[in-house]
Coordinates of C-alpha atoms in Angstrom, one line a residue:
M1 CA 31.1 -89.6 -99.0
E2 CA 28.6 -87.5 -97.0
K3 CA 30.6 -84.0 -98.0
R4 CA 30.0 -85.8 -101.7
L5 CA 26.4 -86.4 -101.6
N6 CA 25.5 -82.7 -100.3
I7 CA 27.4 -81.6 -103.5
V8 CA 25.4 -83.3 -105.3
F9 CA 21.9 -82.6 -103.8
I10 CA 22.7 -78.7 -103.8
A11 CA 23.8 -78.5 -107.5
T12 CA 20.0 -80.8 -108.5
L13 CA 18.0 -77.9 -106.6
A14 CA 20.4 -75.4 -108.3
I15 CA 20.0 -77.4 -112.0
A16 CA 15.8 -77.7 -111.3
A17 CA 15.8 -74.3 -110.5
L18 CA 17.6 -73.1 -113.3
F19 CA 15.9 -75.0 -115.6
Q20 CA 12.4 -73.8 -114.4
S21 CA 13.2 -69.8 -114.6
S22 CA 14.2 -70.8 -118.2
L23 CA 10.9 -72.3 -119.2
A24 CA 9.2 -70.0 -117.6
Q25 CA 9.8 -67.5 -119.6
R26 CA 7.8 -67.3 -123.4
D27 CA 7.3 -65.5 -126.6
Y28 CA 3.3 -64.5 -127.1
V29 CA 3.0 -63.3 -130.8
V30 CA -0.2 -61.0 -130.2
G31 CA -3.2 -62.7 -132.3
D32 CA -1.6 -65.4 -133.7
A33 CA -1.2 -65.6 -137.3
L34 CA -4.2 -62.6 -137.7
G35 CA -0.9 -60.3 -136.4
W36 CA -2.0 -56.7 -135.3
V37 CA -4.1 -55.6 -137.0
I38 CA -7.7 -54.1 -137.0
P39 CA -9.7 -57.0 -135.9
P40 CA -12.6 -58.5 -137.9
G41 CA -14.7 -58.1 -134.7
S42 CA -13.7 -56.4 -131.6
S43 CA -13.4 -59.8 -129.2
T44 CA -10.7 -60.9 -130.7
Y45 CA -8.0 -59.6 -129.0
P46 CA -9.8 -60.0 -125.0
T47 CA -10.2 -63.8 -126.3
W48 CA -6.9 -64.4 -127.7
A49 CA -5.6 -62.5 -124.2
A50 CA -7.8 -64.8 -122.1
N51 CA -6.7 -68.2 -122.9
R52 CA -3.0 -67.7 -122.1
T53 CA -1.4 -66.5 -118.7
F54 CA 1.4 -64.2 -118.7
A55 CA 4.5 -63.9 -116.4
V56 CA 7.3 -61.6 -115.2
G57 CA 9.4 -62.1 -118.1
D58 CA 7.7 -63.2 -121.0
T59 CA 7.5 -60.9 -123.8
L60 CA 4.8 -59.5 -126.5
V61 CA 5.3 -59.7 -130.1
F62 CA 3.7 -57.6 -132.5
N63 CA 3.4 -58.2 -135.6
F64 CA 1.5 -55.4 -138.4
I65 CA 2.7 -53.2 -141.2
N66 CA 4.9 -50.1 -140.7
G67 CA 3.1 -46.7 -141.1
A68 CA -0.7 -48.5 -141.2
H69 CA -0.3 -49.2 -137.8
D70 CA 1.9 -48.9 -134.1
V71 CA 2.1 -49.8 -130.5
T72 CA 1.2 -47.7 -127.9
K73 CA 1.3 -48.4 -123.6
V74 CA -0.9 -46.5 -121.7
T75 CA -3.1 -46.5 -118.9
R76 CA -6.4 -47.4 -117.8
A77 CA -8.2 -43.8 -118.4
N78 CA -6.7 -44.0 -121.7
Y79 CA -7.3 -47.2 -123.0
D80 CA -10.9 -47.0 -121.9
S81 CA -11.4 -43.8 -124.1
C82 CA -8.9 -44.9 -126.5
N83 CA -6.5 -42.1 -126.3
G84 CA -3.3 -42.5 -127.4
G85 CA -1.9 -39.0 -126.1
N86 CA 1.1 -38.9 -123.4
P87 CA 1.9 -42.8 -123.9
L88 CA 3.4 -44.9 -121.3
L89 CA 5.4 -46.3 -124.2
M90 CA 5.2 -46.5 -128.2
F91 CA 6.8 -48.7 -131.2
S92 CA 6.7 -47.7 -134.4
N93 CA 8.6 -50.5 -136.1
S94 CA 7.4 -54.4 -136.4
P95 CA 8.4 -56.2 -135.0
A96 CA 7.5 -54.8 -131.6
N97 CA 9.1 -56.9 -128.8
V98 CA 7.4 -55.9 -125.7
T99 CA 8.9 -57.3 -122.6
L100 CA 6.8 -57.8 -119.3
N101 CA 9.1 -56.4 -116.9
E102 CA 6.6 -56.2 -114.1
T103 CA 3.2 -57.4 -113.0
G104 CA -0.8 -55.5 -112.6
S105 CA -2.2 -54.6 -115.7
H106 CA -0.8 -53.7 -119.1
Y107 CA -3.0 -52.1 -121.6
F108 CA -1.7 -51.6 -125.6
I109 CA -3.7 -49.8 -128.4
C110 CA -3.2 -48.6 -131.6
A111 CA -2.8 -44.7 -131.9
F112 CA -3.9 -44.2 -135.6
S113 CA -7.3 -42.6 -135.8
G114 CA -10.1 -45.0 -135.6
H115 CA -8.7 -48.6 -135.1
C116 CA -8.1 -48.7 -131.0
S117 CA -12.1 -47.8 -131.3
A118 CA -12.3 -51.0 -133.8
G119 CA -11.1 -52.9 -131.3
Q120 CA -6.8 -53.6 -132.3
K121 CA -6.6 -53.1 -128.2
L122 CA -5.0 -55.4 -125.5
A123 CA -5.6 -55.7 -121.8
I124 CA -3.5 -58.7 -119.9
N125 CA -2.5 -58.9 -116.3
V126 CA 1.3 -60.2 -115.7
S127 CA 1.4 -62.4 -112.4
A128 CA 4.9 -62.7 -111.0
S129 CA 6.9 -66.1 -112.2
G130 CA 5.7 -69.3 -110.7
S131 CA 3.3 -67.8 -109.4
S132 CA -0.6 -69.0 -109.9
P133 CA -1.9 -67.5 -112.8
A134 CA -4.0 -63.9 -112.5
P135 CA -7.5 -63.2 -114.0
Q136 CA -7.1 -61.1 -117.1
P137 CA -8.7 -57.4 -117.3
S138 CA -12.5 -57.5 -118.2
T139 CA -12.8 -55.1 -121.5
A140 CA -16.7 -55.9 -121.9
A141 CA -15.8 -56.4 -125.6
P142 CA -19.6 -57.2 -127.6
Q143 CA -19.5 -60.1 -130.2
P144 CA -18.8 -59.6 -133.8
S145 CA -21.7 -58.9 -136.1
P146 CA -21.7 -62.5 -138.4
R147 CA -20.8 -62.2 -141.8
P148 CA -23.4 -62.7 -144.4
Q149 CA -23.9 -65.8 -146.3
P150 CA -24.7 -66.1 -149.6
T151 CA -28.4 -67.4 -150.3
I152 CA -28.9 -70.6 -151.7
P153 CA -32.6 -70.4 -153.9
P154 CA -34.8 -73.2 -152.8
A155 CA -34.5 -77.2 -155.1
P156 CA -37.2 -76.3 -157.0
S157 CA -40.3 -79.6 -156.4
P158 CA -40.4 -82.6 -158.7
S159 CA -43.0 -82.0 -161.0
P160 CA -46.6 -84.1 -160.6
M161 CA -46.9 -87.7 -161.9
P162 CA -48.4 -86.8 -165.9
S163 CA -51.5 -89.6 -166.4
T164 CA -50.4 -90.2 -169.6
P165 CA -47.2 -90.8 -171.2
A166 CA -45.6 -87.8 -172.8
P167 CA -44.0 -87.1 -176.5
A168 CA -40.6 -88.6 -177.1
P169 CA -38.3 -85.4 -177.3
Q170 CA -37.4 -84.0 -180.2
G171 CA -34.3 -82.3 -179.3
V172 CA -31.7 -82.6 -176.4
S173 CA -32.6 -79.8 -173.5
P174 CA -29.5 -77.9 -172.4
A175 CA -28.5 -78.5 -168.9
P176 CA -29.7 -75.4 -166.5
V177 CA -26.7 -72.7 -165.7
S178 CA -25.9 -72.4 -162.7
G179 CA -27.0 -69.1 -160.9
P180 CA -25.1 -65.7 -159.3
T181 CA -22.2 -66.5 -156.8
T182 CA -21.7 -64.4 -153.7
Y183 CA -17.5 -63.9 -152.6
T184 CA -16.5 -62.6 -149.8
V185 CA -13.5 -60.6 -150.1
G186 CA -10.4 -62.0 -148.5
D187 CA -12.6 -64.9 -146.6
T188 CA -12.4 -64.6 -142.8
S189 CA -10.2 -62.4 -142.9
G190 CA -12.3 -59.3 -144.3
W191 CA -11.2 -56.4 -146.1
V192 CA -8.5 -54.6 -144.1
V193 CA -5.2 -54.0 -143.9
P194 CA -3.1 -57.1 -145.1
T195 CA 0.0 -58.2 -142.8
N196 CA 1.0 -61.3 -144.8
G197 CA 1.5 -59.3 -148.0
S198 CA 0.5 -56.2 -150.0
S199 CA -0.1 -59.0 -152.5
M200 CA -3.0 -61.4 -150.6
Y201 CA -6.3 -59.9 -152.6
Q202 CA -5.0 -60.9 -155.7
T203 CA -3.8 -64.6 -154.0
W204 CA -7.6 -64.6 -153.0
A205 CA -8.7 -63.8 -156.4
N206 CA -6.3 -65.7 -159.2
D207 CA -8.5 -69.0 -158.6
K208 CA -11.8 -67.3 -158.8
N209 CA -13.9 -67.7 -162.1
F210 CA -16.3 -64.1 -161.7
M211 CA -19.0 -63.3 -163.7
V212 CA -21.7 -61.0 -164.9
G213 CA -24.2 -61.1 -161.7
D214 CA -21.9 -62.4 -159.3
I215 CA -21.9 -60.6 -155.7
L216 CA -18.8 -59.1 -153.6
V217 CA -19.1 -59.2 -149.8
F218 CA -16.4 -56.2 -148.5
N219 CA -16.5 -57.1 -144.6
Y220 CA -14.9 -54.3 -142.4
V221 CA -15.3 -52.3 -140.0
T222 CA -17.7 -49.1 -140.4
G223 CA -15.5 -45.9 -140.1
T224 CA -11.8 -47.6 -140.6
H225 CA -12.4 -48.1 -143.9
D226 CA -14.5 -47.7 -147.4
V227 CA -14.3 -49.1 -151.3
L228 CA -13.7 -47.7 -154.0
E229 CA -14.1 -48.4 -157.4
V230 CA -11.7 -46.8 -159.7
S231 CA -9.8 -46.8 -163.5
R232 CA -7.2 -48.5 -163.9
A233 CA -5.0 -45.5 -164.1
A234 CA -6.0 -44.2 -160.8
Y235 CA -5.9 -47.7 -159.3
Q236 CA -2.1 -48.5 -159.3
P237 CA -0.8 -45.2 -158.1
C238 CA -4.2 -45.4 -155.5
N239 CA -5.0 -42.3 -156.5
V240 CA -8.8 -42.0 -154.4
T241 CA -10.1 -38.8 -156.5
N242 CA -13.4 -39.4 -159.0
P243 CA -13.7 -42.8 -158.0
I244 CA -16.5 -44.6 -160.6
S245 CA -18.2 -45.6 -157.1
N246 CA -17.6 -45.4 -153.5
W247 CA -19.4 -47.1 -150.9
T248 CA -18.7 -46.2 -146.8
T249 CA -20.6 -48.8 -144.7
G250 CA -19.2 -52.2 -143.9
P251 CA -20.7 -55.2 -144.8
T252 CA -20.7 -53.3 -148.3
R253 CA -22.4 -56.2 -151.4
V254 CA -21.2 -54.9 -154.7
T255 CA -23.2 -56.8 -157.7
L256 CA -21.3 -57.0 -160.6
R257 CA -23.2 -56.1 -163.6
T258 CA -20.5 -55.5 -166.1
P259 CA -17.7 -57.6 -168.1
G260 CA -13.9 -56.4 -168.0
D261 CA -11.8 -55.0 -165.5
H262 CA -12.7 -54.0 -162.6
Y263 CA -10.9 -52.5 -159.2
Y264 CA -11.4 -52.1 -155.9
I265 CA -9.4 -49.5 -153.3
C266 CA -9.8 -48.4 -149.7
G267 CA -10.0 -45.3 -149.5
V268 CA -8.0 -44.3 -146.0
P269 CA -4.3 -43.0 -146.3
G270 CA -2.2 -45.6 -146.6
H271 CA -4.8 -48.7 -146.7
C272 CA -4.2 -48.8 -150.7
S273 CA -0.2 -48.9 -150.4
A274 CA -0.3 -51.6 -147.9
G275 CA -1.8 -53.8 -150.1
Q276 CA -5.5 -53.3 -149.8
R277 CA -6.8 -53.4 -152.8
L278 CA -8.3 -55.5 -155.6
A279 CA -8.2 -56.0 -159.6
I280 CA -10.8 -58.7 -161.1
N281 CA -11.5 -59.2 -164.5
V282 CA -15.6 -60.5 -164.6
S283 CA -17.0 -62.3 -168.0
T284 CA -20.3 -62.9 -169.1
S285 CA -23.1 -65.1 -167.8
S286 CA -23.0 -67.0 -170.9
T287 CA -19.3 -68.4 -171.0
A288 CA -20.1 -70.0 -167.7
T289 CA -20.1 -74.4 -168.0
P290 CA -23.2 -75.9 -166.9
P291 CA -22.9 -78.7 -164.3
S292 CA -23.1 -81.9 -165.7
S293 CA -26.1 -83.6 -165.1
S294 CA -25.9 -87.2 -163.4
S295 CA -28.6 -88.4 -165.8
P296 CA -28.2 -88.2 -169.5
S297 CA -30.5 -86.8 -171.5
P298 CA -32.5 -89.7 -173.4
S299 CA -31.6 -89.3 -177.4
P300 CA -34.3 -89.1 -179.7
S301 CA -33.9 -92.1 -181.7
M302 CA -34.2 -94.1 -178.7
A303 CA -38.0 -92.6 -178.0
T304 CA -40.3 -95.5 -177.8
P305 CA -43.8 -94.2 -179.9
P306 CA -46.3 -94.6 -177.8
S307 CA -48.6 -97.6 -178.2
S308 CA -52.5 -98.5 -179.4
S309 CA -53.0 -99.4 -176.3
S310 CA -53.4 -96.9 -173.1
P311 CA -50.4 -97.6 -170.4
S312 CA -51.1 -97.2 -167.1
P313 CA -50.2 -94.1 -164.8
S314 CA -47.7 -96.3 -163.0
S315 CA -45.2 -97.1 -166.2
A316 CA -44.8 -93.4 -166.3
T317 CA -41.0 -92.3 -164.7
P318 CA -41.2 -89.0 -163.2
P319 CA -38.7 -86.3 -163.8
S320 CA -35.3 -86.9 -161.8
S321 CA -34.7 -84.1 -159.6
T322 CA -31.2 -84.4 -160.4
N323 CA -31.8 -82.1 -162.9
G324 CA -32.5 -79.7 -161.5
P325 CA -30.4 -76.4 -160.7
S326 CA -26.9 -76.7 -158.9
S327 CA -27.0 -74.2 -156.2
P328 CA -24.1 -71.8 -155.8
T329 CA -21.1 -72.8 -153.7
N330 CA -19.4 -70.6 -151.3
P331 CA -16.1 -69.5 -151.7
S332 CA -13.9 -71.9 -149.7
S333 CA -11.7 -70.3 -146.9
P334 CA -8.1 -70.1 -147.4
A335 CA -5.8 -69.7 -144.2
G336 CA -6.0 -66.0 -145.7
D337 CA -3.7 -63.9 -143.0
N338 CA -2.4 -67.1 -141.7
N339 CA 0.0 -68.0 -144.5
A340 CA 2.9 -66.9 -142.3
T341 CA 3.0 -68.9 -139.4
P342 CA 4.7 -67.4 -135.9
P343 CA 7.6 -68.5 -134.5
A344 CA 7.2 -71.3 -132.0
P345 CA 7.5 -69.8 -128.5
G346 CA 10.1 -70.8 -125.9
T347 CA 12.6 -72.3 -128.6
S348 CA 15.1 -69.8 -127.2
A349 CA 14.5 -70.4 -123.9
A350 CA 14.4 -74.2 -124.3
S351 CA 18.2 -74.3 -125.3
L352 CA 19.6 -71.9 -122.5
A353 CA 18.1 -74.9 -120.3
S354 CA 19.3 -77.6 -122.1
A355 CA 23.2 -75.8 -122.3
S356 CA 23.2 -75.2 -119.2
L357 CA 21.8 -78.7 -117.7
S358 CA 24.3 -80.7 -119.6
A359 CA 27.2 -78.1 -118.3
T360 CA 25.9 -78.7 -114.7
F361 CA 26.2 -82.4 -115.1
V362 CA 29.7 -82.0 -116.3
S363 CA 30.6 -80.0 -113.3
L364 CA 29.2 -82.6 -111.2
I365 CA 31.3 -85.6 -112.3
V366 CA 34.6 -83.8 -112.0
V367 CA 33.8 -83.1 -108.5
F368 CA 32.1 -86.4 -107.7
F369 CA 35.5 -88.3 -108.6
M370 CA 37.6 -85.6 -106.9

């Protein structure tokens, strides 16, 4: 009996060790839904890494568009200077799965020109499996600059109360038309090489009604992207020669001054063909539907002529402030690059642990009753 108890005890310890080892190995999708891209701010990847604990056996998954980025593992000195020469490892096909086989600091950059200096770099610290979490290496990344927000005109001041009744209206005045709207292209994703499909910017534009006077804001890191307005013939083949307009400093604000079709691309080689382009149709402002008023204008037939006696000033009703012009509405922020849901980490490890646990328990039952 004592021998059987010892066998059960040893087997239980083996199961616990196997279960813990299986669960410890995890897959981390770098940047989560954003993927491996030029980030909207240089602190994006340091912030992502600071909230995670990496151990030997874990895997980093880099999702990016082939031909637009790569994953290069470098030394600390080359990481600080964004030098992609003499890499320790290099991956050019997505997704790039990097298994962390040793403890210590690991440094990854995108070796494409200008991408690392724009913030596409990652530094992590790997601890031994099952040990206490190690602090992540400091990169002293500056905080991203805030995105420009649409300017909302102040609400009009109510008119002073008239001392005598106003004359009856002779006709129904049209409701005021809303002012120009400011659209941030791509919303929170900004103007980047999209990672969730080449149709990202067309999908963003499909539910919007662009008018003459509206403003497009292209948010990007200066030196890594630009904005070119081109003709329709140049838009499809991504021809950057002889553009209609060219902007190179981010953020770029483009006022829509003429109706019709407008075409925008990024002139950096490979970016337009990877999906960094936008085609929109602009309508004249006269076609805009005026906003509905909360209180209808009085009908001429309902107007009561003033009586011979002078009414009290307090009987005059001041105009309702709800008939003032509506404020422009900020564009909603869709998931943008978040359409693609990354695989849940640790699924394969959990399945392996469950299978091993079941097989071990069957073996224990057989040994116990022998």
